[in-house]
Tab-separated table of C-alpha atoms in Angstrom:
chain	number	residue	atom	x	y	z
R	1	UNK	CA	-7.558	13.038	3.810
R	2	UNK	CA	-4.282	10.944	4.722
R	3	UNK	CA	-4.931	8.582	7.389
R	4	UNK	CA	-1.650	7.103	7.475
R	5	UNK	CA	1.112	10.253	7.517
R	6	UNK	CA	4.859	9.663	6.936
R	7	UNK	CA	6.219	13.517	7.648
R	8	UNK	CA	9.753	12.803	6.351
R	9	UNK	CA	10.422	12.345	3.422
R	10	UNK	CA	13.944	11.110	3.753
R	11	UNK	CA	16.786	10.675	6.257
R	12	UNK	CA	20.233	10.214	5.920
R	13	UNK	CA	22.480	8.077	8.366
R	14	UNK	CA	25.561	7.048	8.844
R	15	UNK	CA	26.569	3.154	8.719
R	16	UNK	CA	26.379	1.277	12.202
R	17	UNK	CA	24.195	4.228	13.822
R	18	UNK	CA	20.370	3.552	14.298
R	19	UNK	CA	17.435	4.519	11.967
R	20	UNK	CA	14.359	6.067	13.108
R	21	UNK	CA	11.550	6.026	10.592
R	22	UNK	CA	8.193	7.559	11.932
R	23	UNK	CA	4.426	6.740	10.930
R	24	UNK	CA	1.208	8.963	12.404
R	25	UNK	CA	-2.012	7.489	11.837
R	26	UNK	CA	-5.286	9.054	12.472
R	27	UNK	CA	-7.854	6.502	12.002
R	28	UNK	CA	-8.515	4.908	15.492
R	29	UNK	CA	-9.662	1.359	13.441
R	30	UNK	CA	-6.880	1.013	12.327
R	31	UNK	CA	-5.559	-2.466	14.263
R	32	UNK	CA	-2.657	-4.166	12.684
R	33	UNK	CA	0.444	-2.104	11.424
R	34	UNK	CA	3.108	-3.362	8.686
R	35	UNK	CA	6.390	-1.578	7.342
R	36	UNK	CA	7.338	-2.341	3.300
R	37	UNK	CA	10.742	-1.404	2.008
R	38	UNK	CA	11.358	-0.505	-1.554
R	39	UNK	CA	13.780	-0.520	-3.774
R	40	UNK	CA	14.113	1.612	-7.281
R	41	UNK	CA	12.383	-1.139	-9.848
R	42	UNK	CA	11.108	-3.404	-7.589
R	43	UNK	CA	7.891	-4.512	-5.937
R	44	UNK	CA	7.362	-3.582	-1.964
R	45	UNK	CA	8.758	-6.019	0.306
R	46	UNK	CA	7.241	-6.726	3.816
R	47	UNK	CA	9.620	-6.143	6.698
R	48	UNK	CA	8.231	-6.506	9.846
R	49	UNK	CA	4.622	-5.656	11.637
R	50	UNK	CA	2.650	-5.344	14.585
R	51	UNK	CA	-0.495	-5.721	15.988
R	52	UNK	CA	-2.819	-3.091	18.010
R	53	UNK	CA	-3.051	-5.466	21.463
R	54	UNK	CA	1.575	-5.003	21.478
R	55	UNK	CA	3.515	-1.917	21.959
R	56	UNK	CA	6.731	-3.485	20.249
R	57	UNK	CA	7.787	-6.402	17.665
R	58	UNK	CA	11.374	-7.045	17.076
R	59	UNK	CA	13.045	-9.061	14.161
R	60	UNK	CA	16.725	-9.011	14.125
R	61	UNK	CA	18.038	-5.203	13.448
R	62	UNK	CA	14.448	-3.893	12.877
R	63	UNK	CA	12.295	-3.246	15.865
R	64	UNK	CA	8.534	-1.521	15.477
R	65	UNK	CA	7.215	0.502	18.141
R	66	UNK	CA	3.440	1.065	18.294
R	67	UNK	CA	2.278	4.329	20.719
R	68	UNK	CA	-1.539	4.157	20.523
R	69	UNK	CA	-2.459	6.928	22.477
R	70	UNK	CA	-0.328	9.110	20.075
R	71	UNK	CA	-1.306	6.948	17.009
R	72	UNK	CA	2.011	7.098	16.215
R	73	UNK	CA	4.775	4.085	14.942
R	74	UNK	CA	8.330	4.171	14.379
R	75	UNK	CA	10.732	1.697	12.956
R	76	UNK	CA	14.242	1.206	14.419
R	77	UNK	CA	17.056	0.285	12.139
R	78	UNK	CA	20.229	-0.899	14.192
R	79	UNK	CA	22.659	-1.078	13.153
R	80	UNK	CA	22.309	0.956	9.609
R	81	UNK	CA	23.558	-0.767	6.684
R	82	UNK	CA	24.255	0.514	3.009
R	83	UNK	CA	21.864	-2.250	2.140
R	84	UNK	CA	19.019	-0.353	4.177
R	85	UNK	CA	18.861	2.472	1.614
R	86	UNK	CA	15.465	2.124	0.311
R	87	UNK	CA	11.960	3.858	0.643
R	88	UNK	CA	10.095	3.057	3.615
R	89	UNK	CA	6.605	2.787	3.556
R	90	UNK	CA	4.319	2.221	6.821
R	91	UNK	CA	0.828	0.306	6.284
R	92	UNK	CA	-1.987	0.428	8.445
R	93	UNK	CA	-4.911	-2.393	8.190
R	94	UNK	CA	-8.316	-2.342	8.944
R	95	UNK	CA	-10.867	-5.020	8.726
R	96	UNK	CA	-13.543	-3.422	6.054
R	97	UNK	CA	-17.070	-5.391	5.443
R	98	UNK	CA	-15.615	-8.829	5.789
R	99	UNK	CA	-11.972	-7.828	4.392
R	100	UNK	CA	-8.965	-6.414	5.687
R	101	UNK	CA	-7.307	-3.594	3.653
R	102	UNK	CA	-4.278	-1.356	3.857
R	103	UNK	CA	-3.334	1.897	3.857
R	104	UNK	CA	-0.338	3.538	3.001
R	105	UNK	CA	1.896	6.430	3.848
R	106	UNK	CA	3.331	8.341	1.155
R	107	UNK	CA	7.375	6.923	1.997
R	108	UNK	CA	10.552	7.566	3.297
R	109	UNK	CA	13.207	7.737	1.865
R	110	UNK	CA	16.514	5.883	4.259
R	111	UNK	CA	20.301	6.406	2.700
R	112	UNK	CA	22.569	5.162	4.719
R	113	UNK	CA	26.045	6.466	4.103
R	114	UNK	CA	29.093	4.078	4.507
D	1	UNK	CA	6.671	-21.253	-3.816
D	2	UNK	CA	6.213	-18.689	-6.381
D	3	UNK	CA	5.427	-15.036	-5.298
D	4	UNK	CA	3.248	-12.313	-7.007
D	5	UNK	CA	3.701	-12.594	-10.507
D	6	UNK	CA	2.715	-9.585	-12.339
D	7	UNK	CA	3.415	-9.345	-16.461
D	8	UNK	CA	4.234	-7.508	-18.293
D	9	UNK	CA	7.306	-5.810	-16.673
D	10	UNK	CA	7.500	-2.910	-18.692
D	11	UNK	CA	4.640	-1.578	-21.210
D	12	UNK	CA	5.022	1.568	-23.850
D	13	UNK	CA	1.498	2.249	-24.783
D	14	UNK	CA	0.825	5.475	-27.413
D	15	UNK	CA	-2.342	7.501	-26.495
D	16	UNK	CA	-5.383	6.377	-26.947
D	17	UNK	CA	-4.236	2.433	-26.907
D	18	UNK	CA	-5.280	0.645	-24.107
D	19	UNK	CA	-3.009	-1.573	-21.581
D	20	UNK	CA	-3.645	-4.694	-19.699
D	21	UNK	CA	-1.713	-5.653	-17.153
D	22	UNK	CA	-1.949	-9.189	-15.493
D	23	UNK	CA	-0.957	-10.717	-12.091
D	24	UNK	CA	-1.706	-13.781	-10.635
D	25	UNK	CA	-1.372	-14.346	-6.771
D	26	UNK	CA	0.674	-16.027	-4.457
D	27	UNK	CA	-0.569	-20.254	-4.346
D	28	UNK	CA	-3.244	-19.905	-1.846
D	29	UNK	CA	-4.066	-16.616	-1.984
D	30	UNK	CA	-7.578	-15.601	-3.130
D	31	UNK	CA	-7.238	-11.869	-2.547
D	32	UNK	CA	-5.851	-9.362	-5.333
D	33	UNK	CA	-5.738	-5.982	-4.532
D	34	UNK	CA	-4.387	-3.211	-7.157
D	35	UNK	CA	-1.977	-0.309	-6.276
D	36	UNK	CA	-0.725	2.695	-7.991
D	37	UNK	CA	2.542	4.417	-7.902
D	38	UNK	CA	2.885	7.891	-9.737
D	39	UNK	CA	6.344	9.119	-9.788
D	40	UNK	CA	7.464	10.973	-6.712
D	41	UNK	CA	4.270	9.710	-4.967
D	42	UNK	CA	3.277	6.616	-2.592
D	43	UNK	CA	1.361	3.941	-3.447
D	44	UNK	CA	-2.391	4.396	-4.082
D	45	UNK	CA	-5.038	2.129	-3.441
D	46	UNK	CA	-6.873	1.425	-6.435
D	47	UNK	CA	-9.022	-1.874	-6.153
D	48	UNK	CA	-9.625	-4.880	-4.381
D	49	UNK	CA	-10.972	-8.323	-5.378
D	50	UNK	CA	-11.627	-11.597	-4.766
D	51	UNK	CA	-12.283	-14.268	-6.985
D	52	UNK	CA	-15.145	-13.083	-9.781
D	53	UNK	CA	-16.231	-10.460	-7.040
D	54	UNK	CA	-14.646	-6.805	-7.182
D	55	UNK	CA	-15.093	-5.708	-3.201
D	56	UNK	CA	-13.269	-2.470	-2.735
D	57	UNK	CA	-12.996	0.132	-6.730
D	58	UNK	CA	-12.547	3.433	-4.366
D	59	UNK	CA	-9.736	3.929	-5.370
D	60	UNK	CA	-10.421	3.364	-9.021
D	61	UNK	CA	-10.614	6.496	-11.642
D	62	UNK	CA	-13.912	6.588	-12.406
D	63	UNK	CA	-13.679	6.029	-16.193
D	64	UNK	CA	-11.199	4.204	-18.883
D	65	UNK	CA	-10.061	1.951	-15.677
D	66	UNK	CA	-11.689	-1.301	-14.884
D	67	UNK	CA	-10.357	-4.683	-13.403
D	68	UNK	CA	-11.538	-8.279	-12.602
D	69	UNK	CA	-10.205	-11.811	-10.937
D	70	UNK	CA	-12.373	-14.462	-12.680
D	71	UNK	CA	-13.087	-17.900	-11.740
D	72	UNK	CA	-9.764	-19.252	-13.929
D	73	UNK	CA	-6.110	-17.441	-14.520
D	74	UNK	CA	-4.967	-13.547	-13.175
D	75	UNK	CA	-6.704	-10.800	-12.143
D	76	UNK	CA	-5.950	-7.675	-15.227
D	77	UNK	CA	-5.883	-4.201	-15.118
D	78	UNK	CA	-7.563	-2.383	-17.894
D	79	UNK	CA	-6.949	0.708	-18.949
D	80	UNK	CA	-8.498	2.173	-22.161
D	81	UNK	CA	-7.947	4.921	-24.065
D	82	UNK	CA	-4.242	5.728	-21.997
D	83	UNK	CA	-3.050	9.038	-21.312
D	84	UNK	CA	0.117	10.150	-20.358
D	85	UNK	CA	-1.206	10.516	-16.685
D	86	UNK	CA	-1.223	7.179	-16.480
D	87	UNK	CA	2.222	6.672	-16.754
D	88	UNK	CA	3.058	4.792	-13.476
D	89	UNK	CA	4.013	1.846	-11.988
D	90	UNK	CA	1.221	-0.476	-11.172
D	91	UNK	CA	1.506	-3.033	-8.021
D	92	UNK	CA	-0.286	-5.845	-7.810
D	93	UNK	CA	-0.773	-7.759	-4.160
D	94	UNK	CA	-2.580	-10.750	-2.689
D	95	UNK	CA	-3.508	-12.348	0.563
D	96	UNK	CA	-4.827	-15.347	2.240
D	97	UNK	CA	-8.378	-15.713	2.426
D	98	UNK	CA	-10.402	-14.328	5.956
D	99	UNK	CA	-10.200	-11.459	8.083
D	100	UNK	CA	-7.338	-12.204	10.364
D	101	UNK	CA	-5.534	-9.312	11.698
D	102	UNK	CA	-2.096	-11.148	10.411
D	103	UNK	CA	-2.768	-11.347	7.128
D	104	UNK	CA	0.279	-9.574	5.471
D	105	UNK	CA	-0.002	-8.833	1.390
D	106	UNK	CA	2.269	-9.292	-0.837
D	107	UNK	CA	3.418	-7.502	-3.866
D	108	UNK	CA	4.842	-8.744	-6.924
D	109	UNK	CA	7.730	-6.752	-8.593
D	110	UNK	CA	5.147	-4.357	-10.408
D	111	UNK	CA	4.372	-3.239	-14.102
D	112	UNK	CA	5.879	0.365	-15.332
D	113	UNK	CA	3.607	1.689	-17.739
D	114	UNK	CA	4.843	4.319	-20.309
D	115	UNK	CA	2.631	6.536	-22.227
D	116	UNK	CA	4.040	8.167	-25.103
């Protein structure tokens, strides 16, 4: 049972267009929202996130939207970079007992072609 | 202000050897939580822990696996009796202490574990 769905797997742009990643989530508990990238070899790296109570959270080229009547993120990448090719992963948190935990989607893939 | 250190890097176990993987958390941090990352797949929860207490093993295979955070020095991965399914990179991450919605975790660079 995925809670947290990432449908595509990868997506190619071109350099200096915008990114779209997208992120479905089905567990309504779900309150606080965070996007990793990875690269080959390397540990996840936090990007940017957003909590339940805003619709949108913007940190230089990377902007989060957060649709909860669709249960449904998305991350915007403008403008693409070749430096933005990594896996993508969306995390959703939920406070558990007296912890929070996270949940991840299974990736996607961004190349960005120069 | 180090990050998550995980060690080692890289592991070759043969079958039937067992691997332990360490990882200590961020300074301040008192939460460890455990991911796995099978090739072509996401990352898996596996286990979560605080210091001496293990709060969240659903995600934990129900035998050969086991983990722990004591009082003093990293939280380790066990894993006895290694199979080449277990070939994977592992992910440690931590977190500040309490239930606020902004606590973000952290991973460290992760330990690739080869079974041969």
């Amino acid at each position: 049972d995925q809670q947290v769905k990432q449908n595509s797997p990868s997506l190619s742009v071109q350099e200096g267009r915008i990114s779209i990643l997208n992120c479905d989530y089905t567990n309504s508990m779900f309150d606080y929202f965070l996007w990793y990238k990875k690269y080959p070899a390397e540990g996840p790296t936090f990007l940017i996130s957003i909590s339940s109570i805003k619709d949108k959270n913007e940190d230089g080229r990377f902007t989060v939207f957060l649709n909860k009547s669709a249960k449904h993120l998305s991350l915007h990448i403008v403008p693409s970079q070749p430096g933005d090719s990594a896996v993508y992963f969306c995390a959703a948190s939920d406070l558990r007992g007296s912890a929070r935990q996270l949940t991840f989607g299974s990736g996607t893939q961004l190349t960005v072609l120069p | 202000n180090a990050g998550v250190m995980q060690n080692p890097r890289h592991l070759v176990r043969r079958r039937g050897q067992e691997a332990r993987l360490r990882c200590s958390p961020m300074k301040g941090h008192s939460h460890v939580y455990w991911y796995r990352q099978l090739p072509e797949e996401g990352l898996k929860f596996m286990v979560y822990l605080q210091k001496e207490n293990i709060i969240d093993e659903s995600g934990m295979p129900k035998e050969r696996f086991s983990a722990e955070f004591p009082k003093e020095g990293p939280s380790i991965l066990r894993i006895q009796q290694v199979v080449r399914g277990d070939s994977a990179a592992y992910f440690c991450a931590s977190s500040p202490p309490g239930p606020r919605t902004g606590n973000t975790i952290y991973f460290g660079e992760g330990s690739w574990l080869t079974v041969v």
